Amino acid sequence: MKTPFVPKRLLSLLSSTLVCLSAGSQAAQGADGLEVPLTSKRPALHSSPVALPWRDIRWPSLDYGRTPLPGGGALYTLQGGGGRKFRIEAVFEIGAYTLPQAQRPLLTAAMDLILLGGAGKRSFEEIRNHAHRNGIQIDTRLTTIGYLRISVSGLAEDFKVGLDLLEDMLLRPRFDRDALELWKQEQVDAFNALLDGSSSAKQARFLDQESARLVFGPDHYYTQALKRVSVRTIQAIENAQVIDVARKLVNRAGLTLVLSGTFSDADTKALLALGGRLPRKEPVAFTWMPPRPVLPSSDRSLGKSAPLRMTIIRKADMTQCNATLRWYFPNAGRMNEMERTRFALLTEIYSSSGGVVGNDRFSKALRADSGLSYSPRAQFDPEALEPNTNVALWRMNFQSANEKIGDAVVLARKTWDDFSTKGITAAELERARVSRMNMMMAREPTIFDKTDAFLDDLLARSVPHPLGLENSLLRLERETNVAALNEALFRLIGGNAIGSLVIMGNPTKEQVEKMKSAAGAELVRDVSFEELVRNLQQGKG
């Protein structure tokens, strides 16, 4: 039989793997020569990333132009070299916090029906077919603070087709009545599909709502998120209401237009002309904001455990639990660039997004060393309460078997307490710093990736940095002072904190007691998933 050809590179990799596995087997030998089960051991190929020479690279500047629109808007242009596509982003400032709370479902309907309701001489089906034939993509959505955002993209030679479709949507929307009924049916179908809770993504919607209930109370805007998409709410929407809200959306005052990719001077002038034809109404301002946490925060100082408020959602068909452990910090304050960089590094150390996964605190404790959790993940959000950006949040999500969830929660709590009271080490900082720098260099952002970051800066009311990636790498390179990062962490943790723990599944009585005693959790609510679903079907929050 002929021996198959194996490349030398592959043989080298296989040899290295065998050496690592052999070393791992030797490590599993006890002092008496007996083999020890590898319950918490795993071969480690690399413990630290190797720093890449980012200073040897010539980083391009982010060159953009700004042309004001009469009435308070502006067009920003970002020319991309070598590509064949264009993209238009139009952001209108009216949104969730500039309309009465009761109109929030109408905002979603108006956003969708600007496109789905037809525009100009075309129905939605005709728009879709026309766009498909010309390779045009159109998307409408809301930003994190509820602004209407419309994206139009396609090949540069089809710019006029995309611009004409955008003009029809903004100036000549049809809002066909049958389109509203179709939209309602789609929303109702999506809502009913959510109610079976058959996936982690669906379960996460209920975990989010119950976490908000524990921290903000049952009547808070965030706690009513699922109620706003319930069947009763959707079915009550009328076409006249949608049209009234939609007319408020299109406003040249405060309009942000971004044109990126490949385009001509004539394309720029045409988009400017469209912006000038949009109606100029009164400037948009926030008329309300989500209330801050209404429950008294715990008086937590470093080294002193704070109590957790806990809800258990019983779901009979689950053999494992889905859990979220969260700490809210109402007095975090708005963070500057330096603080954001430091908390990005702290997050990487606590729960890595890549590079040194498995060496971070959270996944190493809950998955690698203990095997208690299947998919632990933690994340820091410096602006958890929009647009009140001085409320921060540490979020920890994980799954574990029903008969082990208490042990997993206790370990998660211990891992968090060790991190938040003892801080990080210099070795952890170095690994995280180099890892994040390498990941940023490896991504090679396109002009459209840069457009997204550019637009994020504009919406956050900060001036985009012309050096972009290079500036971020430089900030990371200079964050070598571990004491400064620990001080930032302790300052956040040392203030008031509100902890919440929500479990969906079937934890045993023994495991519940472990969570209450060892993890310091106070059981506030023990409710069945069926009751939550029934309440939503009846129009309750």
XYZ file of C-alpha atoms in Angstrom:
541
model
C 0.000 0.000 0.000
C 1.356 3.390 -0.981
C 2.253 5.655 1.918
C 0.275 8.929 1.768
C 2.206 12.150 1.386
C 2.279 14.281 4.547
C 3.677 17.865 4.344
C 6.700 18.588 6.550
C 4.875 21.511 8.185
C 2.044 19.201 9.259
C 4.525 16.621 10.583
C 6.189 19.352 12.633
C 2.851 20.442 14.129
C 1.910 16.849 14.909
C 5.280 16.255 16.581
C 4.836 19.357 18.748
C 1.338 18.232 19.732
C 2.564 14.776 20.703
C 5.316 16.303 22.833
C 2.736 18.488 24.644
C 0.387 15.556 25.191
C 3.283 13.420 26.425
C 4.272 16.130 28.888
C 0.684 16.316 30.046
C 0.571 12.537 30.612
C 3.783 12.658 32.618
C 2.349 15.442 34.748
C -0.594 13.219 35.483
C 1.636 10.638 37.225
C 1.388 10.613 40.988
C 4.354 10.283 43.347
C 3.825 6.505 43.537
C 3.778 6.178 39.749
C 0.011 5.643 39.541
C -1.937 7.522 36.901
C -4.080 10.358 38.253
C -7.335 11.218 36.369
C -6.978 14.468 34.414
C -10.066 16.121 35.884
C -8.675 19.647 36.009
C -5.476 19.424 33.923
C -5.025 20.420 30.331
C -1.932 20.855 28.173
C -1.025 24.514 27.779
C 0.682 25.328 24.479
C 1.199 29.032 25.200
C 0.651 30.947 28.405
C 1.482 34.414 27.111
C 1.006 36.098 23.730
C 4.021 37.452 21.858
C 3.990 41.199 21.254
C 3.835 42.174 17.593
C 5.933 45.134 16.325
C 3.062 47.526 15.684
C 5.360 50.553 15.539
C 6.957 49.211 12.348
C 3.669 49.614 10.475
C 2.671 52.807 8.651
C -0.869 53.399 9.905
C -3.119 55.460 7.643
C -4.911 58.487 8.997
C -8.701 58.524 9.086
C -9.403 61.321 6.628
C -12.925 62.631 6.585
C -14.766 65.714 5.436
C -17.637 67.574 7.070
C -20.166 69.671 5.183
C -22.885 71.426 7.222
C -26.522 71.220 6.193
C -28.749 74.274 6.590
C -30.822 73.706 9.694
C -28.321 72.009 11.962
C -27.379 68.749 10.207
C -24.111 67.656 8.612
C -22.733 65.293 5.974
C -19.509 63.410 6.764
C -17.550 61.744 3.966
C -14.991 58.933 4.343
C -13.414 57.954 1.024
C -12.214 54.335 0.899
C -9.436 53.417 -1.508
C -9.634 50.442 -3.818
C -13.193 49.293 -3.086
C -16.229 49.256 -5.346
C -18.997 49.787 -2.796
C -20.614 52.788 -1.170
C -22.623 53.105 2.018
C -24.962 55.840 3.235
C -25.850 56.124 6.925
C -28.638 58.495 7.960
C -29.296 58.976 11.676
C -32.275 61.001 12.922
C -32.158 62.101 16.548
C -35.781 61.630 17.484
C -36.172 58.370 19.370
C -37.185 56.430 22.427
C -36.356 59.198 24.911
C -37.701 62.099 22.876
C -41.212 60.655 22.580
C -43.631 59.791 25.400
C -42.947 56.332 26.827
C -46.335 55.091 25.630
C -45.281 55.716 22.010
C -42.220 53.430 22.146
C -44.002 50.550 20.297
C -45.151 53.072 17.678
C -41.528 54.100 17.135
C -40.583 50.521 16.239
C -43.574 50.250 13.895
C -42.772 53.568 12.188
C -39.123 52.585 11.775
C -40.059 49.298 10.069
C -42.953 50.603 8.000
C -40.968 53.441 6.429
C -39.610 50.596 4.317
C -42.177 47.788 4.678
C -45.099 50.128 3.963
C -43.857 51.001 0.509
C -42.513 54.312 -0.793
C -43.041 56.476 -3.847
C -44.673 54.491 -6.643
C -43.559 51.113 -5.303
C -44.961 48.683 -2.754
C -42.525 46.956 -0.400
C -42.376 43.904 -2.686
C -41.572 46.144 -5.654
C -38.898 47.986 -3.630
C -37.370 44.684 -2.564
C -37.280 43.345 -6.120
C -35.920 46.621 -7.520
C -33.191 46.748 -4.854
C -32.314 43.081 -5.368
C -31.937 43.496 -9.136
C -29.513 46.374 -8.570
C -27.626 44.869 -5.631
C -28.855 47.500 -3.167
C -29.185 46.672 0.530
C -31.439 48.737 2.808
C -31.701 48.401 6.571
C -33.679 50.352 9.191
C -33.006 50.000 12.906
C -32.807 51.903 16.179
C -29.558 52.846 17.899
C -28.970 52.041 21.583
C -30.663 55.282 22.604
C -33.524 54.875 20.156
C -32.464 57.057 17.220
C -33.682 56.016 13.762
C -30.769 54.754 11.642
C -31.157 53.937 7.935
C -28.361 52.242 5.951
C -28.201 52.014 2.153
C -25.298 50.231 0.431
C -24.377 48.838 -2.975
C -21.932 49.077 -5.848
C -20.614 52.553 -6.651
C -22.144 52.517 -10.128
C -25.594 51.997 -8.577
C -25.349 54.962 -6.195
C -28.251 56.810 -7.838
C -30.539 53.776 -7.489
C -29.827 53.596 -3.751
C -30.179 57.343 -3.275
C -33.527 57.414 -5.117
C -34.869 54.622 -2.886
C -33.708 56.497 0.218
C -35.396 59.681 -1.013
C -38.690 57.862 -1.548
C -38.528 56.350 1.960
C -37.869 59.713 3.609
C -40.069 62.039 1.535
C -42.739 59.786 0.042
C -43.533 56.887 2.418
C -46.859 55.172 1.586
C -47.707 53.294 4.812
C -50.010 50.820 3.077
C -52.618 49.510 5.517
C -52.059 45.897 4.522
C -48.357 46.370 5.324
C -49.221 47.260 8.924
C -51.309 44.096 9.267
C -48.493 42.018 7.832
C -46.037 43.687 10.226
C -48.333 42.931 13.152
C -48.522 39.284 12.172
C -44.733 39.053 11.957
C -44.335 40.692 15.368
C -46.961 38.436 16.945
C -45.342 35.332 15.454
C -41.938 36.395 16.783
C -43.399 37.099 20.232
C -45.205 33.746 20.401
C -42.036 31.956 19.313
C -40.202 33.659 22.190
C -42.633 32.268 24.750
C -41.463 28.656 24.480
C -38.067 29.620 25.907
C -36.482 26.819 23.906
C -33.047 28.383 23.396
C -30.470 30.272 25.414
C -31.167 33.416 23.387
C -34.891 33.296 24.213
C -34.182 32.524 27.863
C -31.823 35.512 27.990
C -34.753 37.863 27.273
C -36.480 36.657 30.444
C -33.256 36.748 32.456
C -32.728 40.376 31.409
C -36.253 41.357 32.396
C -36.082 39.671 35.786
C -32.680 41.242 36.488
C -34.187 44.654 35.747
C -37.095 43.849 38.079
C -34.719 43.067 40.948
C -32.676 46.240 40.481
C -35.130 48.830 39.160
C -38.499 47.561 40.404
C -41.521 46.058 38.588
C -42.744 49.299 36.955
C -39.452 50.452 35.423
C -39.168 51.100 31.692
C -36.582 48.322 31.331
C -38.722 45.842 33.242
C -41.555 46.405 30.748
C -39.441 45.503 27.705
C -41.276 42.265 26.895
C -44.669 43.826 27.547
C -43.939 46.419 24.845
C -43.673 43.643 22.245
C -46.590 41.552 23.544
C -49.581 40.590 21.398
C -51.954 43.035 23.113
C -49.575 45.956 22.636
C -48.858 45.170 18.996
C -52.498 44.552 18.066
C -53.530 47.924 19.551
C -51.333 49.884 17.101
C -53.254 51.853 14.476
C -52.049 53.133 11.114
C -52.785 56.797 11.913
C -50.638 56.568 15.043
C -47.730 55.123 13.082
C -47.946 57.869 10.438
C -48.005 60.566 13.147
C -44.789 59.238 14.744
C -43.111 58.655 11.375
C -43.653 62.302 10.430
C -41.706 63.287 13.518
C -38.776 61.019 12.675
C -37.593 62.744 9.496
C -36.053 66.027 10.641
C -33.091 67.859 9.148
C -32.311 69.472 12.510
C -29.651 67.290 14.103
C -29.456 64.941 11.095
C -26.195 62.999 10.738
C -25.357 61.739 7.244
C -22.253 59.611 6.609
C -21.148 58.643 3.087
C -18.292 56.127 2.944
C -16.561 53.801 0.498
C -16.240 54.685 -3.190
C -18.193 57.675 -4.495
C -17.809 60.710 -6.737
C -18.149 64.451 -6.132
C -21.477 64.268 -7.959
C -22.661 61.595 -5.505
C -21.713 63.830 -2.576
C -23.598 66.786 -4.039
C -26.665 64.621 -4.701
C -26.743 63.387 -1.101
C -26.317 66.954 0.176
C -29.212 68.053 -2.017
C -31.407 65.305 -0.547
C -30.482 66.386 2.987
C -31.468 69.948 2.083
C -34.903 68.789 0.880
C -35.777 67.082 4.162
C -38.139 69.088 6.403
C -36.535 71.242 9.065
C -38.466 70.985 12.333
C -37.690 72.018 15.876
C -34.490 70.596 17.405
C -34.836 67.295 19.225
C -34.297 67.064 22.976
C -34.706 64.363 25.587
C -38.106 64.649 27.240
C -37.584 61.857 29.767
C -34.943 59.397 30.892
C -35.113 55.907 32.401
C -35.242 56.253 36.198
C -32.154 55.253 38.112
C -32.230 52.222 40.450
C -35.112 52.621 42.907
C -33.999 49.974 45.381
C -31.593 51.009 48.151
C -28.060 50.063 47.202
C -25.924 48.033 49.583
C -23.314 49.835 51.638
C -20.387 47.958 50.203
C -16.765 48.665 51.033
C -13.766 46.683 49.880
C -13.476 43.320 51.596
C -17.140 43.295 52.632
C -19.503 41.040 50.696
C -22.705 42.629 49.463
C -25.983 40.690 49.382
C -27.456 39.460 46.107
C -31.149 39.727 45.287
C -32.179 36.481 43.607
C -35.022 35.262 41.388
C -35.526 31.639 40.366
C -37.553 30.940 37.221
C -38.718 27.296 37.246
C -38.820 25.676 33.802
C -39.758 22.011 33.938
C -38.108 20.855 30.712
C -34.629 22.158 31.546
C -31.964 19.741 32.809
C -29.523 22.604 33.248
C -29.768 26.146 34.541
C -29.116 29.370 32.681
C -27.831 32.027 35.079
C -26.890 35.696 35.095
C -25.051 37.347 37.996
C -24.855 41.124 37.813
C -23.457 44.042 39.786
C -24.827 47.531 39.066
C -22.839 50.612 40.116
C -25.132 53.681 40.174
C -22.303 56.107 40.937
C -19.763 55.053 38.314
C -19.791 58.400 36.489
C -19.081 59.032 32.816
C -15.772 57.437 31.845
C -13.083 59.106 29.745
C -10.834 57.369 27.198
C -8.195 56.421 29.766
C -10.761 54.840 32.066
C -12.401 52.978 29.192
C -9.033 51.561 28.151
C -8.296 50.415 31.685
C -11.668 48.725 32.100
C -11.257 47.057 28.709
C -8.046 45.523 30.064
C -9.702 44.581 33.367
C -12.489 42.891 31.414
C -9.944 40.977 29.308
C -8.290 39.712 32.480
C -11.556 38.700 34.100
C -13.158 37.211 30.974
C -11.124 37.115 27.785
C -12.615 37.872 24.391
C -9.732 36.142 22.621
C -6.001 35.653 22.715
C -5.648 34.085 26.159
C -9.052 32.410 26.579
C -8.823 29.867 29.388
C -6.278 31.908 31.335
C -8.814 34.575 32.299
C -10.239 34.492 35.809
C -13.864 33.649 35.043
C -13.678 30.897 32.415
C -10.646 29.328 34.107
C -12.503 29.048 37.420
C -15.910 27.959 36.119
C -14.926 25.866 33.114
C -11.260 24.845 32.936
C -10.496 24.149 36.593
C -13.872 23.048 37.965
C -15.885 21.917 34.951
C -19.015 23.393 36.573
C -20.080 25.594 33.685
C -20.428 25.034 29.953
C -20.098 28.576 28.663
C -19.057 31.196 31.233
C -18.747 34.756 29.940
C -18.418 38.087 31.719
C -18.608 41.628 30.374
C -18.304 45.171 31.674
C -20.696 47.852 30.412
C -19.773 51.429 31.384
C -23.151 52.753 30.165
C -25.741 50.207 31.242
C -28.490 52.769 31.689
C -29.001 54.797 28.514
C -28.849 57.717 28.303
C -27.919 57.994 32.009
C -24.352 56.986 31.298
C -23.172 57.125 34.895
C -24.565 53.685 35.775
C -22.101 50.850 35.077
C -22.612 47.095 35.076
C -20.574 43.918 35.430
C -22.511 41.042 33.872
C -21.610 37.349 34.340
C -23.514 34.701 32.367
C -23.027 30.956 32.728
C -24.811 27.605 32.546
C -24.609 24.585 34.796
C -26.479 21.366 35.527
C -29.472 21.645 37.881
C -27.676 19.596 40.531
C -24.515 21.774 40.321
C -25.841 25.301 39.787
C -25.428 26.225 43.461
C -21.774 25.215 43.361
C -21.320 27.218 40.153
C -22.926 30.332 41.685
C -20.787 30.050 44.815
C -17.661 29.741 42.669
C -18.738 32.640 40.447
C -19.310 34.788 43.520
C -15.945 33.808 45.007
C -14.152 34.489 41.718
C -15.766 37.920 41.546
C -15.015 38.769 45.178
C -11.351 37.748 44.787
C -11.049 39.856 41.647
C -12.820 42.910 43.057
C -11.011 42.938 46.421
C -7.495 41.790 45.506
C -7.185 43.263 42.035
C -4.981 42.034 39.211
C -1.306 41.103 38.900
C 1.381 42.587 36.692
C 1.629 39.312 34.730
C -2.120 39.361 34.005
C -1.940 42.967 32.853
C 0.941 42.209 30.484
C -0.881 39.232 28.928
C -4.115 41.176 28.492
C -2.384 44.272 27.140
C -0.395 42.385 24.492
C -3.371 40.172 23.654
C -5.710 43.083 22.951
C -3.060 44.884 20.902
C -2.469 41.779 18.777
C -6.195 41.236 18.230
C -6.666 44.850 17.146
C -3.805 44.534 14.649
C -5.138 41.260 13.240
C -8.612 42.593 12.468
C -7.591 44.880 9.575
C -10.729 47.034 9.624
C -12.324 47.945 6.296
C -13.560 51.433 5.474
C -17.023 50.326 6.597
C -15.696 49.048 9.956
C -14.086 52.461 10.378
C -17.392 54.073 9.431
C -19.170 52.229 12.238
C -16.569 53.359 14.788
C -16.660 56.883 13.363
C -20.447 57.033 13.670
C -20.307 55.665 17.226
C -18.034 58.569 18.154
C -20.350 61.094 16.535
C -23.412 59.738 18.342
C -21.482 59.809 21.617
C -20.774 63.516 20.979
C -17.016 62.993 20.759
C -14.734 64.000 17.886
C -13.428 60.939 15.977
C -9.664 60.546 16.364
C -7.902 60.792 12.973
C -5.323 58.162 13.975
C -7.948 55.730 15.215
C -6.321 52.308 15.609
C -2.809 53.654 16.112
C -4.006 55.866 18.952
C -5.773 52.908 20.604
C -2.624 50.776 20.338
C -0.555 53.550 21.878
C -2.971 53.868 24.825
C -2.788 50.129 25.417
C 0.998 50.082 25.163
C 1.312 52.713 27.875
C -1.021 50.992 30.362
C 1.737 49.195 32.258
C 0.984 50.480 35.762
C -0.930 47.713 37.519
C -1.570 49.954 40.543
C -3.473 52.438 38.374
C -5.797 49.715 37.048
C -6.399 48.312 40.510
C -7.175 51.791 41.791
C -9.772 52.258 39.027
C -11.331 48.885 39.850
C -11.390 49.487 43.607
C -12.850 52.952 43.155
C -15.743 51.492 41.169
C -16.275 48.538 43.507
C -15.885 50.653 46.622
C -18.972 52.690 45.839
C -22.550 51.573 46.216
C -23.442 48.353 44.409
C -26.639 46.490 43.653
C -26.321 42.788 42.979
C -28.817 40.570 41.158
C -28.878 36.857 40.436
C -31.443 35.240 38.141
C -31.584 31.479 37.581
C -33.774 29.735 34.993
C -34.011 25.966 35.312
C -34.736 23.427 38.037
C -32.208 23.885 40.843
C -32.549 21.367 43.671
C -33.435 22.473 47.186
C -29.885 21.737 48.306
C -28.435 23.921 45.561
C -30.820 26.782 46.379
C -29.677 26.688 49.996
C -26.058 26.856 48.841
C -26.824 29.973 46.847
C -28.610 31.567 49.776
C -25.995 30.784 52.403
C -22.598 30.402 50.730
C -23.205 32.957 47.944
C -25.081 35.428 50.157
C -28.199 35.488 47.984
C -31.595 36.644 49.203
C -34.429 34.806 47.419
C -36.860 37.546 46.382
C -38.956 35.657 43.869
C -39.530 31.999 42.969
C -41.784 31.900 39.917
C -42.639 29.409 37.191
C -41.838 30.141 33.567
C -45.483 29.376 32.756
C -46.612 32.182 35.082
C -44.301 34.687 33.396
C -45.646 33.647 29.996
C -49.244 33.832 31.224
C -48.694 37.356 32.556
C -47.276 38.482 29.227
C -50.170 36.932 27.330
C -52.523 38.887 29.563
C -50.687 42.129 28.865
C -48.917 42.320 32.220
C -45.267 43.187 32.717
